[in-house]
Amino acid sequence: MGKTLRKLEVSSPVPADIDIANSVAPLHISDIAQELDLAPQHYDLYGKYKAKVLLSVIDELKGKEDGYYVVVGGITPTPLGEGKSTTTVGLCQALGAFLDKKVVTCLRQPSQGPTFGIKGGAAGGGYSQVIPMDEFNLHLTGDIHAITAANNLLAAAIDTRIFHESTQSDKALFNRLCPPNKEGKRTFNEVMLGRLQKLGISKSNPEDLTPTEAKQFARLDINPDSITWRRVMDVNDRFLRKISIGQGPEEKGMVRETGFDISVASEIMAVLALTTSLPDMRARLGKMVVGNSRGGDPITADDLGVGGALAVLMKDAINPTLMQTLEGTPVLVHAGPFANIAHGNSSIVADKIALKLVGPGGFVVTEAGFGADIGTEKFMNIKCRYSGLKPQCAVIVATIRALKMHGGGPDVVAGRPLDRAYVTENVALVEAGCINLARHIKNTKAYGVNVVVAVNMFSTDSEAELNAVRTAALSAGAFDAVICTHHAHGGKGAVDLGIAVQKACESVTQPLTFLYPLDISIKEKIEAIAKSYGASGVEYSEQAEKQIEMYSKQGFSGLPICMAKTQYSFSHNASEKGAPSGFVLPIRDVRGSIGAGFIYPLVGTMSTMPGLPTRPCFYDIDIDTETGRVIGLS
Amino acid sequence: MGKTLRKLEVSSPVPADIDIANSVAPLHISDIAQELDLAPQHYDLYGKYKAKVLLSVIDELKGKEDGYYVVVGGITPTPLGEGKSTTTVGLCQALGAFLDKKVVTCLRQPSQGPTFGIKGGAAGGGYSQVIPMDEFNLHLTGDIHAITAANNLLAAAIDTRIFHESTQSDKALFNRLCPPNKEGKRTFNEVMLGRLQKLGISKSNPEDLTPTEAKQFARLDINPDSITWRRVMDVNDRFLRKISIGQGPEEKGMVRETGFDISVASEIMAVLALTTSLPDMRARLGKMVVGNSRGGDPITADDLGVGGALAVLMKDAINPTLMQTLEGTPVLVHAGPFANIAHGNSSIVADKIALKLVGPGGFVVTEAGFGADIGTEKFMNIKCRYSGLKPQCAVIVATIRALKMHGGGPDVVAGRPLDRAYVTENVALVEAGCINLARHIKNTKAYGVNVVVAVNMFSTDSEAELNAVRTAALSAGAFDAVICTHHAHGGKGAVDLGIAVQKACESVTQPLTFLYPLDISIKEKIEAIAKSYGASGVEYSEQAEKQIEMYSKQGFSGLPICMAKTQYSFSHNASEKGAPSGFVLPIRDVRGSIGAGFIYPLVGTMSTMPGLPTRPCFYDIDIDTETGRVIGLS
């Protein structure tokens, strides 16, 4: 590292994020790539400030040792967020620009929904940001658009197939699926041979199939009520949550209730995040289950003949996007699966590439969505299980504000002024709240990593309050606990954190220990996770029981579990702060992302399509038509 | 030109398009850019074979003279298509690689719907193609995805605004739209000031508005039944043609019938195609009308506060994409509006950039969708009217096959073998069919351009048949008529066409004459176009009359007209071949794309969302996971 690093001039009070982002001229991304020893054949430029790093880099660097692998999680947050992304970026700016380490930040790509809706962008904040901010938050290199296109092609394939099956005889259907070529010869292609194999038919010449076999092959006989595949759109469009489709006269009364999710909730996003190679992605896309046949068999994308087309649509999306921080350190942005119904972590392939690029002694810092009970747990038990990678250090981000809330402080509500308790010293409240931090430390440590607590400091925090957190963290088993001011000072404000993380990585000794093995039952796995939340037991709805039975029967019980639970409490009840225990965790329903590779129990209701407020962010967003610059992004 | 040109080795019989495309290694696009005297600051790379040419090039080259401007239209086609794109590409390969001219091909970006549905790709064919074929047909540089995102953000804004207006008092609504800032002060932003101006309220301080004015400002009072804005998706999904939205419990019964169109049918695509600059695009997007208030006033994107965000989503899409032909000549791919409900021509900005890049003596060849009655007519009366550009030459592509059909040959149906009449000599049938060609020549000549007929030759065409077309074309007033074999031979097969086009351009003398002026009534304009079709009159439905009255009252009668008519006949009846006359053209409905800038009368029913067949193209499309290559694209 070195040549691309940039000295920040910081102002106080900290200006708005967009003003800081616009005050720094980004370097050409090929300069950033060069510092990582990437040659032009290793990446594709997407304009001047973004490049897709090609997956082939993993193979080329196969022989090289990995760097240190650090995951950033958080304590149970307030609705305002505790600065996990900002800390992830700040830590990397410290490691790269002040501690002379090779470092890559791995971040999720944000959805455009919140950018134009309520939340605004997600590039970090203050003097710890990814730039250019507008390119990070908009389109990026088209991965989410590719997901939307692939997801909806599959959806169209499902309804159209049901329609065509309903209007055609077995013979007509078979003949249309396997039409004779110019020489009058019929052939099966690869994806069709796969379906035959699944059906136990070991014939490869269409003419040899018996009428029964031809029917089995051609008629998927999808049960419309069993379809779990929904359409997606990367827009906050609440009116699409529940819709009826097929109301046109040409669809002949085949009306069906369904709905749209936001694109990042698509299983294809989870596939992108969990895949390890192009052949693996092709296989996972083909295995995605969209519903059942009337006979109860799972119907996949490959049964519909569309798995290959989905892979083609996703062929560029599999390459992570290289960007830069305010201080000129490299960032890989890739995948952004929902943190509730999916696992909320950026991609395996980005982390793998990054670990090779930084090499021994270098650092890859990756963020896990939500609190550590969800994000870090899924990072370990799902993401690391599929990647085979082992982190050395887990950072847990805490704020005095959130700890006070856990200690019994009044409600924190987005958009309302903070209660006085949060802006004046109250050491007792902080100490009481550390019970939440302590449980996250204990749970995270159990994976065999060293835990470093990062206190993301606010100007209203007092010395005594900060000391209280340090003491509590260390007594709960943290390797270290460090006060950080990267929001106000950039990398310079996270140098102590960087040093602590380095030491934590260098001194880890234990192997990675999962919370549960894969070869136990779905219920046993759910119960292991529930126990880590502090639950005394688990209660299943009738629907959940039915689904668990179905997935077990279909042969999917060996998959890891991805809990869909609120991030605002260890329990299912968002208002239970601190470290609740003794509660019974209710499982309302159980669903599967079979291609991505996990079963997800629903603890309560998860919204998968946000809405727009009366005055959405878009009201302030415009383009300066003189300069072409984006204005009003927050 | 010169250094990037590539000699083709042609095989006979002509191999499959994808095999030809894959047999040529494309040059790095920066080499193509360099040959056009583009420096790295003039474009953004998108991988190795695509680059977005920045709009600023137009300003930089302001002082330079334009090259010749050639539009390629066609006779009334068979359902198989007569090779307009192929001829456009072949002509450019001839001009660039054999006649030593500076040349740029301007093409439309294809929708992904047909690529995975029925039609397959759209990069030309045989030895006249744009490469890489997969990149041309998939994602390209994300423009259609940007359109989808922008279109659907506007759609979400409409329904959510109606919802919030229905649940809030005037005061609450106003306060939410103009919330106090940290200092307790309320302000209007630019887009809000625009709405106030439209309402005739000349106040700029929110506190000064009377309650009535505040209500006028805050309550758009959209009539749900008047909403013309539909959602879009770049997928053939027939089940979305007619849907009901808002069926979720949180939407409180605000159910509404609507539907999805394919993305290329979005008005935003038409805006992209017709815009001339960034400020112009921002203005057009803001002016798009989505429906009416209950009082009958048009409601625009800027009334909803979202015009700026739409422009931000489209800020990169405004830059055309540079690609290359098989013989290494440059191509600009940009915009692909529907040829029926929109004007079916690629973008004005791509043509403008191209005309400057080729400079005096160079050639820009651009394609107009459908037959010349629709494509060339809209090219002249809509596109050239907005661009201020004047073409020197119009090519009309004809095939013996289509002329025989017009002469009374049997039906030509896609997917069925051709009747014997089409593959054996029948000069009389060809001669009879030239009546169709003759009318296209006469209509096109009337714009003040020289018309060159290009006969796209098939191996079954006879010398006598081809001579018959030449004779008929010349006697109908064509400047020249040339036989072309670019499908089989690449540019070499279109050298004569290139020479004819050059002469036609050099010898044009007349100014551009529009078919109608803008300052006559909507009906007079419709009737002028109908007359060019051969109609003796026009008949308006009650609905059409109502709409014409509404648009006239709203002040939109000065816009050009974009007829939505079948491409398979001069008349409204697809089965009337040749040159029908004396019919009365029925106008079923009249709609407006106010932001894009045209009124479109519907002659019959236009499908704006294709469907998938039983065995869609996607069945054959897959990725070779060893090489990363796309297979099975057609």
mmCIF file with all atom_site columns, C-alpha atoms in Angstrom, chain A residues 262-397:
data_model
loop_
_atom_site.group_PDB
_atom_site.id
_atom_site.type_symbol
_atom_site.label_atom_id
_atom_site.label_alt_id
_atom_site.label_comp_id
_atom_site.label_asym_id
_atom_site.label_entity_id
_atom_site.label_seq_id
_atom_site.pdbx_PDB_ins_code
_atom_site.Cartn_x
_atom_site.Cartn_y
_atom_site.Cartn_z
_atom_site.occupancy
_atom_site.B_iso_or_equiv
_atom_site.pdbx_formal_charge
_atom_site.auth_seq_id
_atom_site.auth_comp_id
_atom_site.auth_asym_id
_atom_site.auth_atom_id
_atom_site.pdbx_PDB_model_num
ATOM 1   C CA . ILE A 1 262 ? -37.576 -5.862  -2.699  1.00 0.00 ? 262 ILE A CA 1
ATOM 2   C CA . SER A 1 263 ? -34.834 -7.297  -4.962  1.00 0.00 ? 263 SER A CA 1
ATOM 3   C CA . VAL A 1 264 ? -32.288 -7.791  -2.207  1.00 0.00 ? 264 VAL A CA 1
ATOM 4   C CA . ALA A 1 265 ? -34.724 -10.263 -0.617  1.00 0.00 ? 265 ALA A CA 1
ATOM 5   C CA . SER A 1 266 ? -34.511 -12.516 -3.692  1.00 0.00 ? 266 SER A CA 1
ATOM 6   C CA . GLU A 1 267 ? -33.025 -15.961 -3.129  1.00 0.00 ? 267 GLU A CA 1
ATOM 7   C CA . ILE A 1 268 ? -30.750 -15.151 -6.080  1.00 0.00 ? 268 ILE A CA 1
ATOM 8   C CA . MET A 1 269 ? -29.113 -12.466 -3.934  1.00 0.00 ? 269 MET A CA 1
ATOM 9   C CA . ALA A 1 270 ? -28.461 -15.099 -1.279  1.00 0.00 ? 270 ALA A CA 1
ATOM 10  C CA . VAL A 1 271 ? -27.045 -17.409 -3.955  1.00 0.00 ? 271 VAL A CA 1
ATOM 11  C CA . LEU A 1 272 ? -24.708 -14.645 -5.107  1.00 0.00 ? 272 LEU A CA 1
ATOM 12  C CA . ALA A 1 273 ? -23.562 -14.062 -1.557  1.00 0.00 ? 273 ALA A CA 1
ATOM 13  C CA . LEU A 1 274 ? -22.943 -17.741 -0.772  1.00 0.00 ? 274 LEU A CA 1
ATOM 14  C CA . THR A 1 275 ? -21.561 -19.047 -4.035  1.00 0.00 ? 275 THR A CA 1
ATOM 15  C CA . THR A 1 276 ? -17.897 -19.987 -4.293  1.00 0.00 ? 276 THR A CA 1
ATOM 16  C CA . SER A 1 277 ? -17.371 -20.303 -8.080  1.00 0.00 ? 277 SER A CA 1
ATOM 17  C CA . LEU A 1 278 ? -19.131 -20.087 -11.444 1.00 0.00 ? 278 LEU A CA 1
ATOM 18  C CA . PRO A 1 279 ? -19.982 -23.822 -11.612 1.00 0.00 ? 279 PRO A CA 1
ATOM 19  C CA . ASP A 1 280 ? -21.230 -23.624 -8.016  1.00 0.00 ? 280 ASP A CA 1
ATOM 20  C CA . MET A 1 281 ? -23.460 -20.622 -8.877  1.00 0.00 ? 281 MET A CA 1
ATOM 21  C CA . ARG A 1 282 ? -24.862 -22.398 -11.933 1.00 0.00 ? 282 ARG A CA 1
ATOM 22  C CA . ALA A 1 283 ? -25.692 -25.418 -9.777  1.00 0.00 ? 283 ALA A CA 1
ATOM 23  C CA . ARG A 1 284 ? -27.282 -23.385 -6.962  1.00 0.00 ? 284 ARG A CA 1
ATOM 24  C CA . LEU A 1 285 ? -29.429 -21.379 -9.382  1.00 0.00 ? 285 LEU A CA 1
ATOM 25  C CA . GLY A 1 286 ? -30.682 -24.576 -10.993 1.00 0.00 ? 286 GLY A CA 1
ATOM 26  C CA . LYS A 1 287 ? -31.501 -26.116 -7.602  1.00 0.00 ? 287 LYS A CA 1
ATOM 27  C CA . MET A 1 288 ? -33.651 -23.234 -6.380  1.00 0.00 ? 288 MET A CA 1
ATOM 28  C CA . VAL A 1 289 ? -37.070 -24.590 -5.422  1.00 0.00 ? 289 VAL A CA 1
ATOM 29  C CA . VAL A 1 290 ? -40.044 -22.506 -6.557  1.00 0.00 ? 290 VAL A CA 1
ATOM 30  C CA . GLY A 1 291 ? -42.885 -24.657 -5.234  1.00 0.00 ? 291 GLY A CA 1
ATOM 31  C CA . ASN A 1 292 ? -44.117 -28.213 -5.279  1.00 0.00 ? 292 ASN A CA 1
ATOM 32  C CA . SER A 1 293 ? -45.833 -30.445 -7.776  1.00 0.00 ? 293 SER A CA 1
ATOM 33  C CA . ARG A 1 294 ? -49.314 -31.591 -6.856  1.00 0.00 ? 294 ARG A CA 1
ATOM 34  C CA . GLY A 1 295 ? -47.604 -34.816 -5.849  1.00 0.00 ? 295 GLY A CA 1
ATOM 35  C CA . GLY A 1 296 ? -45.465 -32.942 -3.311  1.00 0.00 ? 296 GLY A CA 1
ATOM 36  C CA . ASP A 1 297 ? -42.135 -33.010 -5.146  1.00 0.00 ? 297 ASP A CA 1
ATOM 37  C CA . PRO A 1 298 ? -40.042 -29.855 -5.117  1.00 0.00 ? 298 PRO A CA 1
ATOM 38  C CA . ILE A 1 299 ? -39.932 -28.102 -8.511  1.00 0.00 ? 299 ILE A CA 1
ATOM 39  C CA . THR A 1 300 ? -36.666 -26.352 -9.357  1.00 0.00 ? 300 THR A CA 1
ATOM 40  C CA . ALA A 1 301 ? -35.477 -23.719 -11.811 1.00 0.00 ? 301 ALA A CA 1
ATOM 41  C CA . ASP A 1 302 ? -33.773 -26.488 -13.794 1.00 0.00 ? 302 ASP A CA 1
ATOM 42  C CA . ASP A 1 303 ? -37.060 -28.402 -13.988 1.00 0.00 ? 303 ASP A CA 1
ATOM 43  C CA . LEU A 1 304 ? -38.384 -25.311 -15.755 1.00 0.00 ? 304 LEU A CA 1
ATOM 44  C CA . GLY A 1 305 ? -35.340 -25.277 -18.063 1.00 0.00 ? 305 GLY A CA 1
ATOM 45  C CA . VAL A 1 306 ? -34.273 -21.829 -16.963 1.00 0.00 ? 306 VAL A CA 1
ATOM 46  C CA . GLY A 1 307 ? -31.279 -22.392 -14.657 1.00 0.00 ? 307 GLY A CA 1
ATOM 47  C CA . GLY A 1 308 ? -28.788 -21.793 -17.464 1.00 0.00 ? 308 GLY A CA 1
ATOM 48  C CA . ALA A 1 309 ? -30.399 -18.532 -18.511 1.00 0.00 ? 309 ALA A CA 1
ATOM 49  C CA . LEU A 1 310 ? -30.334 -17.363 -14.882 1.00 0.00 ? 310 LEU A CA 1
ATOM 50  C CA . ALA A 1 311 ? -26.604 -18.110 -14.714 1.00 0.00 ? 311 ALA A CA 1
ATOM 51  C CA . VAL A 1 312 ? -26.067 -16.193 -17.953 1.00 0.00 ? 312 VAL A CA 1
ATOM 52  C CA . LEU A 1 313 ? -27.903 -13.203 -16.508 1.00 0.00 ? 313 LEU A CA 1
ATOM 53  C CA . MET A 1 314 ? -25.699 -13.435 -13.398 1.00 0.00 ? 314 MET A CA 1
ATOM 54  C CA . LYS A 1 315 ? -22.368 -14.066 -15.122 1.00 0.00 ? 315 LYS A CA 1
ATOM 55  C CA . ASP A 1 316 ? -20.962 -10.581 -14.555 1.00 0.00 ? 316 ASP A CA 1
ATOM 56  C CA . ALA A 1 317 ? -22.662 -10.112 -11.201 1.00 0.00 ? 317 ALA A CA 1
ATOM 57  C CA . ILE A 1 318 ? -20.456 -12.861 -9.753  1.00 0.00 ? 318 ILE A CA 1
ATOM 58  C CA . ASN A 1 319 ? -17.445 -10.506 -9.976  1.00 0.00 ? 319 ASN A CA 1
ATOM 59  C CA . PRO A 1 320 ? -17.140 -8.145  -6.969  1.00 0.00 ? 320 PRO A CA 1
ATOM 60  C CA . THR A 1 321 ? -16.847 -4.386  -7.471  1.00 0.00 ? 321 THR A CA 1
ATOM 61  C CA . LEU A 1 322 ? -13.698 -2.560  -6.420  1.00 0.00 ? 322 LEU A CA 1
ATOM 62  C CA . MET A 1 323 ? -14.100 0.930   -4.948  1.00 0.00 ? 323 MET A CA 1
ATOM 63  C CA . GLN A 1 324 ? -12.161 3.093   -2.470  1.00 0.00 ? 324 GLN A CA 1
ATOM 64  C CA . THR A 1 325 ? -12.496 4.737   0.939   1.00 0.00 ? 325 THR A CA 1
ATOM 65  C CA . LEU A 1 326 ? -12.035 8.448   1.606   1.00 0.00 ? 326 LEU A CA 1
ATOM 66  C CA . GLU A 1 327 ? -8.415  7.689   2.516   1.00 0.00 ? 327 GLU A CA 1
ATOM 67  C CA . GLY A 1 328 ? -7.727  5.695   -0.643  1.00 0.00 ? 328 GLY A CA 1
ATOM 68  C CA . THR A 1 329 ? -7.840  2.142   0.734   1.00 0.00 ? 329 THR A CA 1
ATOM 69  C CA . PRO A 1 330 ? -9.541  -0.515  -1.420  1.00 0.00 ? 330 PRO A CA 1
ATOM 70  C CA . VAL A 1 331 ? -13.091 -1.748  -0.912  1.00 0.00 ? 331 VAL A CA 1
ATOM 71  C CA . LEU A 1 332 ? -14.872 -4.724  -2.473  1.00 0.00 ? 332 LEU A CA 1
ATOM 72  C CA . VAL A 1 333 ? -18.626 -4.251  -2.668  1.00 0.00 ? 333 VAL A CA 1
ATOM 73  C CA . HIS A 1 334 ? -20.549 -7.422  -3.393  1.00 0.00 ? 334 HIS A CA 1
ATOM 74  C CA . ALA A 1 335 ? -24.021 -8.818  -2.689  1.00 0.00 ? 335 ALA A CA 1
ATOM 75  C CA . GLY A 1 336 ? -26.413 -7.549  -0.052  1.00 0.00 ? 336 GLY A CA 1
ATOM 76  C CA . PRO A 1 337 ? -28.818 -10.254 1.060   1.00 0.00 ? 337 PRO A CA 1
ATOM 77  C CA . PHE A 1 338 ? -31.525 -9.278  3.560   1.00 0.00 ? 338 PHE A CA 1
ATOM 78  C CA . ALA A 1 339 ? -30.309 -9.774  7.097   1.00 0.00 ? 339 ALA A CA 1
ATOM 79  C CA . ASN A 1 340 ? -33.561 -11.352 8.273   1.00 0.00 ? 340 ASN A CA 1
ATOM 80  C CA . ILE A 1 341 ? -34.950 -13.772 5.699   1.00 0.00 ? 341 ILE A CA 1
ATOM 81  C CA . ALA A 1 342 ? -31.421 -14.267 4.368   1.00 0.00 ? 342 ALA A CA 1
ATOM 82  C CA . HIS A 1 343 ? -28.028 -14.178 6.058   1.00 0.00 ? 343 HIS A CA 1
ATOM 83  C CA . GLY A 1 344 ? -27.119 -10.487 5.744   1.00 0.00 ? 344 GLY A CA 1
ATOM 84  C CA . ASN A 1 345 ? -23.469 -10.866 4.807   1.00 0.00 ? 345 ASN A CA 1
ATOM 85  C CA . SER A 1 346 ? -21.535 -9.720  1.762   1.00 0.00 ? 346 SER A CA 1
ATOM 86  C CA . SER A 1 347 ? -20.200 -12.326 -0.631  1.00 0.00 ? 347 SER A CA 1
ATOM 87  C CA . ILE A 1 348 ? -17.880 -15.245 -0.050  1.00 0.00 ? 348 ILE A CA 1
ATOM 88  C CA . VAL A 1 349 ? -16.079 -14.658 -3.342  1.00 0.00 ? 349 VAL A CA 1
ATOM 89  C CA . ALA A 1 350 ? -15.245 -11.040 -2.469  1.00 0.00 ? 350 ALA A CA 1
ATOM 90  C CA . ASP A 1 351 ? -13.809 -12.142 0.879   1.00 0.00 ? 351 ASP A CA 1
ATOM 91  C CA . LYS A 1 352 ? -11.839 -14.934 -0.818  1.00 0.00 ? 352 LYS A CA 1
ATOM 92  C CA . ILE A 1 353 ? -10.367 -12.624 -3.439  1.00 0.00 ? 353 ILE A CA 1
ATOM 93  C CA . ALA A 1 354 ? -9.577  -10.031 -0.795  1.00 0.00 ? 354 ALA A CA 1
ATOM 94  C CA . LEU A 1 355 ? -7.809  -12.550 1.471   1.00 0.00 ? 355 LEU A CA 1
ATOM 95  C CA . LYS A 1 356 ? -5.516  -13.532 -1.414  1.00 0.00 ? 356 LYS A CA 1
ATOM 96  C CA . LEU A 1 357 ? -4.905  -9.935  -2.450  1.00 0.00 ? 357 LEU A CA 1
ATOM 97  C CA . VAL A 1 358 ? -3.854  -8.742  1.007   1.00 0.00 ? 358 VAL A CA 1
ATOM 98  C CA . GLY A 1 359 ? -1.863  -11.918 1.620   1.00 0.00 ? 359 GLY A CA 1
ATOM 99  C CA . PRO A 1 360 ? -0.142  -12.949 4.875   1.00 0.00 ? 360 PRO A CA 1
ATOM 100 C CA . GLY A 1 361 ? -0.053  -10.121 7.403   1.00 0.00 ? 361 GLY A CA 1
ATOM 101 C CA . GLY A 1 362 ? -2.777  -8.214  5.544   1.00 0.00 ? 362 GLY A CA 1
ATOM 102 C CA . PHE A 1 363 ? -6.353  -7.731  6.715   1.00 0.00 ? 363 PHE A CA 1
ATOM 103 C CA . VAL A 1 364 ? -9.790  -8.314  5.251   1.00 0.00 ? 364 VAL A CA 1
ATOM 104 C CA . VAL A 1 365 ? -12.564 -6.672  7.236   1.00 0.00 ? 365 VAL A CA 1
ATOM 105 C CA . THR A 1 366 ? -16.101 -7.759  6.404   1.00 0.00 ? 366 THR A CA 1
ATOM 106 C CA . GLU A 1 367 ? -19.363 -6.612  7.948   1.00 0.00 ? 367 GLU A CA 1
ATOM 107 C CA . ALA A 1 368 ? -22.199 -8.831  9.200   1.00 0.00 ? 368 ALA A CA 1
ATOM 108 C CA . GLY A 1 369 ? -25.674 -7.255  9.137   1.00 0.00 ? 369 GLY A CA 1
ATOM 109 C CA . PHE A 1 370 ? -27.868 -6.578  12.206  1.00 0.00 ? 370 PHE A CA 1
ATOM 110 C CA . GLY A 1 371 ? -26.676 -7.415  15.766  1.00 0.00 ? 371 GLY A CA 1
ATOM 111 C CA . ALA A 1 372 ? -24.139 -10.161 16.398  1.00 0.00 ? 372 ALA A CA 1
ATOM 112 C CA . ASP A 1 373 ? -26.933 -12.558 17.497  1.00 0.00 ? 373 ASP A CA 1
ATOM 113 C CA . ILE A 1 374 ? -28.079 -12.587 13.874  1.00 0.00 ? 374 ILE A CA 1
ATOM 114 C CA . GLY A 1 375 ? -25.301 -11.241 11.661  1.00 0.00 ? 375 GLY A CA 1
ATOM 115 C CA . THR A 1 376 ? -22.246 -12.813 13.273  1.00 0.00 ? 376 THR A CA 1
ATOM 116 C CA . GLU A 1 377 ? -24.086 -16.053 14.008  1.00 0.00 ? 377 GLU A CA 1
ATOM 117 C CA . LYS A 1 378 ? -25.035 -16.403 10.328  1.00 0.00 ? 378 LYS A CA 1
ATOM 118 C CA . PHE A 1 379 ? -21.560 -15.306 9.266   1.00 0.00 ? 379 PHE A CA 1
ATOM 119 C CA . MET A 1 380 ? -20.094 -18.211 11.228  1.00 0.00 ? 380 MET A CA 1
ATOM 120 C CA . ASN A 1 381 ? -22.664 -20.953 10.777  1.00 0.00 ? 381 ASN A CA 1
ATOM 121 C CA . ILE A 1 382 ? -23.725 -20.277 7.196   1.00 0.00 ? 382 ILE A CA 1
ATOM 122 C CA . LYS A 1 383 ? -21.153 -18.144 5.382   1.00 0.00 ? 383 LYS A CA 1
ATOM 123 C CA . CYS A 1 384 ? -17.951 -19.624 6.897   1.00 0.00 ? 384 CYS A CA 1
ATOM 124 C CA . ARG A 1 385 ? -19.436 -23.106 6.712   1.00 0.00 ? 385 ARG A CA 1
ATOM 125 C CA . TYR A 1 386 ? -19.849 -22.739 2.928   1.00 0.00 ? 386 TYR A CA 1
ATOM 126 C CA . SER A 1 387 ? -16.582 -20.851 2.352   1.00 0.00 ? 387 SER A CA 1
ATOM 127 C CA . GLY A 1 388 ? -14.336 -22.926 4.584   1.00 0.00 ? 388 GLY A CA 1
ATOM 128 C CA . LEU A 1 389 ? -12.746 -19.687 5.788   1.00 0.00 ? 389 LEU A CA 1
ATOM 129 C CA . LYS A 1 390 ? -11.880 -18.988 9.419   1.00 0.00 ? 390 LYS A CA 1
ATOM 130 C CA . PRO A 1 391 ? -11.939 -15.526 10.947  1.00 0.00 ? 391 PRO A CA 1
ATOM 131 C CA . GLN A 1 392 ? -9.354  -14.691 13.599  1.00 0.00 ? 392 GLN A CA 1
ATOM 132 C CA . CYS A 1 393 ? -11.117 -11.719 15.120  1.00 0.00 ? 393 CYS A CA 1
ATOM 133 C CA . ALA A 1 394 ? -14.677 -10.499 15.566  1.00 0.00 ? 394 ALA A CA 1
ATOM 134 C CA . VAL A 1 395 ? -15.277 -6.833  16.283  1.00 0.00 ? 395 VAL A CA 1
ATOM 135 C CA . ILE A 1 396 ? -18.414 -5.924  18.215  1.00 0.00 ? 396 ILE A CA 1
ATOM 136 C CA . VAL A 1 397 ? -19.502 -2.321  17.723  1.00 0.00 ? 397 VAL A CA 1
#
